[in-house]
Amino acid sequence: MAIAPGTTLADYVLPARTGRSQQLVRDGILVIGFSIVVALSAQAAIPLPFTPVPITLQTLAVLLTGAALGSKRGGLAMLLYLAEGAAGLPVFAQAHGGFIHLIGTDAGYLWACPIAAFVVGLLCERGLDRSYLTSLLAMLPGTIIFYALGATWLGILLHLTVAQSFVEGILPFIPGDLLKVVIAAALVPSAWQIIRMVRPDLKNTKGTI
């Protein structure tokens, strides 16, 4: 049996039952679970003295969320994460919460979460997550989305020039984010390799691009 186009890791790790209600329950658990994973990853934060935006593991978790859940569920998980933070739960970096953070200095990066997860998920649904090199192509757009929205909003809010926005909103994070992309691009194909070993009936993991 070949892996059907449009499916992701979650569909094979936790296959749904035949009933529609059971599928909804499974998807709901996945969405809630990954919103918690991203919340936990945001707590691994390193404040920087020259920018109001800390370094966190959040970007890596968002990329993996999109890859594992796909576009719709990945985007929903990140929207739920933002809703949790807006409601005051301490899910943002450094255990912060509250709607103010969705319009603060790190707001661009937060709003990038559902968009990045959706785009990465969409690419992975088309089979780009089945090998290391194509996984890189799937993960990079997510990181670019974080930079574009995060630095742009930071510049608008603090009245920075384009160069200043780059220095404060992008440059400090490039080395770490490149490492996160490499890690994510290695983890996802490895997970598919494990699935191939456990499920030898899945002869084709290339997907349809």
mmCIF file of C-alpha atoms in Angstrom:
data_model
loop_
_atom_site.group_PDB
_atom_site.id
_atom_site.type_symbol
_atom_site.label_atom_id
_atom_site.label_comp_id
_atom_site.label_asym_id
_atom_site.label_seq_id
_atom_site.Cartn_x
_atom_site.Cartn_y
_atom_site.Cartn_z
ATOM 1 C CA MET A 1 0.000 0.000 0.000
ATOM 2 C CA ALA A 2 1.412 3.400 -0.956
ATOM 3 C CA ILE A 3 1.224 6.391 1.318
ATOM 4 C CA ALA A 4 -1.694 8.485 0.138
ATOM 5 C CA PRO A 5 -0.996 12.038 -1.026
ATOM 6 C CA GLY A 6 -1.994 14.691 1.481
ATOM 7 C CA THR A 7 -1.264 12.575 4.555
ATOM 8 C CA THR A 8 1.249 13.363 7.262
ATOM 9 C CA LEU A 9 3.142 11.628 10.034
ATOM 10 C CA ALA A 10 0.230 11.903 12.448
ATOM 11 C CA ASP A 11 -2.031 9.971 10.082
ATOM 12 C CA TYR A 12 0.280 6.956 10.255
ATOM 13 C CA VAL A 13 1.463 7.196 13.838
ATOM 14 C CA LEU A 14 -2.123 7.587 15.104
ATOM 15 C CA PRO A 15 -4.394 6.201 12.382
ATOM 16 C CA ALA A 16 -8.019 7.304 12.712
ATOM 17 C CA ARG A 17 -10.920 4.934 13.128
ATOM 18 C CA THR A 18 -13.617 4.755 10.502
ATOM 19 C CA GLY A 19 -16.124 6.948 12.335
ATOM 20 C CA ARG A 20 -16.159 10.674 11.660
ATOM 21 C CA SER A 21 -16.573 11.476 15.344
ATOM 22 C CA GLN A 22 -13.541 9.349 16.200
ATOM 23 C CA GLN A 23 -11.463 11.193 13.609
ATOM 24 C CA LEU A 24 -12.527 14.528 15.080
ATOM 25 C CA VAL A 25 -11.593 13.369 18.581
ATOM 26 C CA ARG A 26 -8.177 12.233 17.366
ATOM 27 C CA ASP A 27 -7.564 15.485 15.503
ATOM 28 C CA GLY A 28 -8.708 17.506 18.505
ATOM 29 C CA ILE A 29 -6.284 15.676 20.770
ATOM 30 C CA LEU A 30 -3.460 16.254 18.285
ATOM 31 C CA VAL A 31 -4.243 19.969 17.983
ATOM 32 C CA ILE A 32 -4.390 20.442 21.754
ATOM 33 C CA GLY A 33 -1.308 18.296 22.318
ATOM 34 C CA PHE A 34 0.864 20.181 19.866
ATOM 35 C CA SER A 35 -0.295 23.542 21.211
ATOM 36 C CA ILE A 36 1.071 22.369 24.572
ATOM 37 C CA VAL A 37 4.327 21.216 22.955
ATOM 38 C CA VAL A 38 4.845 24.676 21.452
ATOM 39 C CA ALA A 39 3.984 26.312 24.789
ATOM 40 C CA LEU A 40 6.622 24.196 26.527
ATOM 41 C CA SER A 41 9.209 24.913 23.834
ATOM 42 C CA ALA A 42 8.660 28.650 24.301
ATOM 43 C CA GLN A 43 9.843 28.345 27.914
ATOM 44 C CA ALA A 44 13.333 27.381 26.752
ATOM 45 C CA ALA A 45 14.178 31.051 26.296
ATOM 46 C CA ILE A 46 17.414 33.033 26.291
ATOM 47 C CA PRO A 47 16.921 36.824 26.653
ATOM 48 C CA LEU A 48 19.234 39.007 24.578
ATOM 49 C CA PRO A 49 20.429 42.427 25.809
ATOM 50 C CA PHE A 50 20.253 44.140 22.400
ATOM 51 C CA THR A 51 16.780 43.034 21.268
ATOM 52 C CA PRO A 52 13.435 42.622 23.059
ATOM 53 C CA VAL A 53 12.897 39.255 21.365
ATOM 54 C CA PRO A 54 14.435 36.221 23.148
ATOM 55 C CA ILE A 55 15.861 33.106 21.547
ATOM 56 C CA THR A 56 13.551 30.123 22.096
ATOM 57 C CA LEU A 57 12.904 26.611 20.803
ATOM 58 C CA GLN A 58 9.476 27.739 19.641
ATOM 59 C CA THR A 59 10.418 27.987 15.975
ATOM 60 C CA LEU A 60 11.584 24.374 15.915
ATOM 61 C CA ALA A 61 8.367 23.217 17.578
ATOM 62 C CA VAL A 62 6.224 25.133 15.085
ATOM 63 C CA LEU A 63 8.072 23.616 12.119
ATOM 64 C CA LEU A 64 7.634 20.124 13.540
ATOM 65 C CA THR A 65 3.965 20.821 14.279
ATOM 66 C CA GLY A 66 3.285 21.710 10.659
ATOM 67 C CA ALA A 67 5.234 18.699 9.415
ATOM 68 C CA ALA A 68 3.554 16.245 11.767
ATOM 69 C CA LEU A 69 -0.035 17.503 11.573
ATOM 70 C CA GLY A 70 -0.256 19.031 8.118
ATOM 71 C CA SER A 71 -1.539 22.428 7.083
ATOM 72 C CA LYS A 72 -5.013 22.575 8.633
ATOM 73 C CA ARG A 73 -4.366 20.831 11.925
ATOM 74 C CA GLY A 74 -0.970 22.505 12.281
ATOM 75 C CA GLY A 75 -2.471 25.939 11.698
ATOM 76 C CA LEU A 76 -5.308 25.203 14.128
ATOM 77 C CA ALA A 77 -2.854 24.039 16.803
ATOM 78 C CA MET A 78 -1.007 27.342 16.532
ATOM 79 C CA LEU A 79 -4.212 29.386 16.573
ATOM 80 C CA LEU A 80 -5.170 27.522 19.738
ATOM 81 C CA TYR A 81 -1.751 28.330 21.175
ATOM 82 C CA LEU A 82 -2.303 32.031 20.498
ATOM 83 C CA ALA A 83 -5.781 31.830 22.015
ATOM 84 C CA GLU A 84 -4.340 30.202 25.136
ATOM 85 C CA GLY A 85 -1.847 33.021 25.478
ATOM 86 C CA ALA A 86 -4.443 35.715 24.789
ATOM 87 C CA ALA A 87 -6.597 34.220 27.546
ATOM 88 C CA GLY A 88 -3.774 34.807 30.003
ATOM 89 C CA LEU A 89 -2.232 31.347 30.218
ATOM 90 C CA PRO A 90 1.586 31.523 30.640
ATOM 91 C CA VAL A 91 2.346 29.871 27.309
ATOM 92 C CA PHE A 92 4.436 32.556 25.650
ATOM 93 C CA ALA A 93 8.206 32.920 26.157
ATOM 94 C CA GLN A 94 9.363 33.253 29.754
ATOM 95 C CA ALA A 95 5.935 32.115 31.045
ATOM 96 C CA HIS A 96 4.205 35.255 29.815
ATOM 97 C CA GLY A 97 0.562 35.434 28.849
ATOM 98 C CA GLY A 98 -2.081 37.994 27.992
ATOM 99 C CA PHE A 99 -3.428 39.662 24.870
ATOM 100 C CA ILE A 100 -0.863 42.467 25.181
ATOM 101 C CA HIS A 101 1.787 40.110 23.821
ATOM 102 C CA LEU A 102 -0.169 39.730 20.587
ATOM 103 C CA ILE A 103 0.407 43.417 19.901
ATOM 104 C CA GLY A 104 3.799 43.769 21.607
ATOM 105 C CA THR A 105 7.348 43.528 20.326
ATOM 106 C CA ASP A 106 7.177 39.778 19.743
ATOM 107 C CA ALA A 107 3.685 39.875 18.205
ATOM 108 C CA GLY A 108 4.933 39.427 14.654
ATOM 109 C CA TYR A 109 6.709 36.227 15.581
ATOM 110 C CA LEU A 110 3.640 34.936 17.439
ATOM 111 C CA TRP A 111 1.244 35.645 14.568
ATOM 112 C CA ALA A 112 3.727 33.955 12.237
ATOM 113 C CA CYS A 113 3.210 30.665 14.111
ATOM 114 C CA PRO A 114 -0.081 29.586 12.453
ATOM 115 C CA ILE A 115 1.028 30.824 9.033
ATOM 116 C CA ALA A 116 4.393 29.054 9.222
ATOM 117 C CA ALA A 117 2.805 25.830 10.465
ATOM 118 C CA PHE A 118 0.223 25.963 7.676
ATOM 119 C CA VAL A 119 2.818 26.524 4.933
ATOM 120 C CA VAL A 120 5.221 23.857 6.242
ATOM 121 C CA GLY A 121 2.308 21.455 6.631
ATOM 122 C CA LEU A 122 1.141 22.133 3.100
ATOM 123 C CA LEU A 123 4.583 21.358 1.699
ATOM 124 C CA CYS A 124 4.899 18.211 3.788
ATOM 125 C CA GLU A 125 1.480 17.036 2.610
ATOM 126 C CA ARG A 126 2.974 17.106 -0.874
ATOM 127 C CA GLY A 127 5.756 14.744 0.155
ATOM 128 C CA LEU A 128 8.653 17.132 0.746
ATOM 129 C CA ASP A 129 9.219 15.677 4.209
ATOM 130 C CA ARG A 130 10.194 12.213 2.970
ATOM 131 C CA SER A 131 13.891 12.949 2.403
ATOM 132 C CA TYR A 132 16.436 15.210 4.072
ATOM 133 C CA LEU A 133 17.071 17.571 1.150
ATOM 134 C CA THR A 134 13.425 18.118 0.311
ATOM 135 C CA SER A 135 12.644 18.528 4.021
ATOM 136 C CA LEU A 136 15.009 21.484 4.053
ATOM 137 C CA LEU A 137 12.923 23.039 1.297
ATOM 138 C CA ALA A 138 9.796 22.450 3.378
ATOM 139 C CA MET A 139 11.208 23.980 6.581
ATOM 140 C CA LEU A 140 12.956 27.062 5.174
ATOM 141 C CA PRO A 141 9.761 28.911 4.138
ATOM 142 C CA GLY A 142 8.476 28.610 7.696
ATOM 143 C CA THR A 143 11.599 30.309 9.060
ATOM 144 C CA ILE A 144 11.368 33.043 6.410
ATOM 145 C CA ILE A 145 7.768 33.719 7.448
ATOM 146 C CA PHE A 146 8.911 34.193 11.059
ATOM 147 C CA TYR A 147 11.548 36.670 9.930
ATOM 148 C CA ALA A 148 9.277 38.588 7.581
ATOM 149 C CA LEU A 149 6.417 39.089 10.030
ATOM 150 C CA GLY A 150 8.511 39.328 13.178
ATOM 151 C CA ALA A 151 11.044 41.884 11.978
ATOM 152 C CA THR A 152 8.456 43.907 10.082
ATOM 153 C CA TRP A 153 6.185 44.302 13.108
ATOM 154 C CA LEU A 154 9.163 44.989 15.387
ATOM 155 C CA GLY A 155 10.297 47.754 13.047
ATOM 156 C CA ILE A 156 6.829 49.302 12.862
ATOM 157 C CA LEU A 157 6.284 49.208 16.614
ATOM 158 C CA LEU A 158 9.705 50.598 17.560
ATOM 159 C CA HIS A 159 10.020 52.928 14.540
ATOM 160 C CA LEU A 160 13.162 51.211 13.312
ATOM 161 C CA THR A 161 14.790 51.501 9.931
ATOM 162 C CA VAL A 162 14.963 48.430 7.712
ATOM 163 C CA ALA A 163 18.593 47.934 8.718
ATOM 164 C CA GLN A 164 17.779 48.241 12.417
ATOM 165 C CA SER A 165 14.875 45.816 12.053
ATOM 166 C CA PHE A 166 17.228 43.326 10.436
ATOM 167 C CA VAL A 167 19.855 43.717 13.180
ATOM 168 C CA GLU A 168 17.353 43.403 16.045
ATOM 169 C CA GLY A 169 14.763 41.092 14.525
ATOM 170 C CA ILE A 170 16.634 38.702 12.248
ATOM 171 C CA LEU A 171 20.433 38.732 12.514
ATOM 172 C CA PRO A 172 20.767 37.386 16.090
ATOM 173 C CA PHE A 173 18.531 34.431 15.300
ATOM 174 C CA ILE A 174 20.021 33.237 12.007
ATOM 175 C CA PRO A 175 22.602 30.755 13.409
ATOM 176 C CA GLY A 176 20.141 29.152 15.795
ATOM 177 C CA ASP A 177 17.320 29.052 13.282
ATOM 178 C CA LEU A 178 19.536 27.425 10.665
ATOM 179 C CA LEU A 179 20.351 24.764 13.223
ATOM 180 C CA LYS A 180 16.638 24.310 13.974
ATOM 181 C CA VAL A 181 15.884 23.884 10.269
ATOM 182 C CA VAL A 182 18.623 21.265 9.981
ATOM 183 C CA ILE A 183 17.297 19.417 13.042
ATOM 184 C CA ALA A 184 13.692 19.513 11.828
ATOM 185 C CA ALA A 185 14.729 18.426 8.344
ATOM 186 C CA ALA A 186 16.557 15.449 9.857
ATOM 187 C CA LEU A 187 13.906 14.410 12.372
ATOM 188 C CA VAL A 188 10.931 14.210 10.017
ATOM 189 C CA PRO A 189 12.465 11.919 7.352
ATOM 190 C CA SER A 190 13.862 9.797 10.193
ATOM 191 C CA ALA A 191 10.332 9.421 11.538
ATOM 192 C CA TRP A 192 9.159 8.308 8.097
ATOM 193 C CA GLN A 193 12.012 5.793 8.006
ATOM 194 C CA ILE A 194 10.784 4.335 11.284
ATOM 195 C CA ILE A 195 7.273 4.139 9.851
ATOM 196 C CA ARG A 196 8.637 2.243 6.837
ATOM 197 C CA MET A 197 10.271 -0.244 9.193
ATOM 198 C CA VAL A 198 7.147 -0.689 11.314
ATOM 199 C CA ARG A 199 4.766 -0.666 8.357
ATOM 200 C CA PRO A 200 6.491 -2.599 5.530
ATOM 201 C CA ASP A 201 3.222 -2.460 3.565
ATOM 202 C CA LEU A 202 3.958 1.220 2.862
ATOM 203 C CA LYS A 203 6.089 0.822 -0.208
ATOM 204 C CA ASN A 204 6.137 4.422 -1.392
ATOM 205 C CA THR A 205 6.973 7.245 1.009
ATOM 206 C CA LYS A 206 7.842 9.746 -1.682
ATOM 207 C CA GLY A 207 4.375 11.231 -1.833
ATOM 208 C CA THR A 208 2.994 13.208 -4.719
ATOM 209 C CA ILE A 209 4.461 16.618 -5.387
#
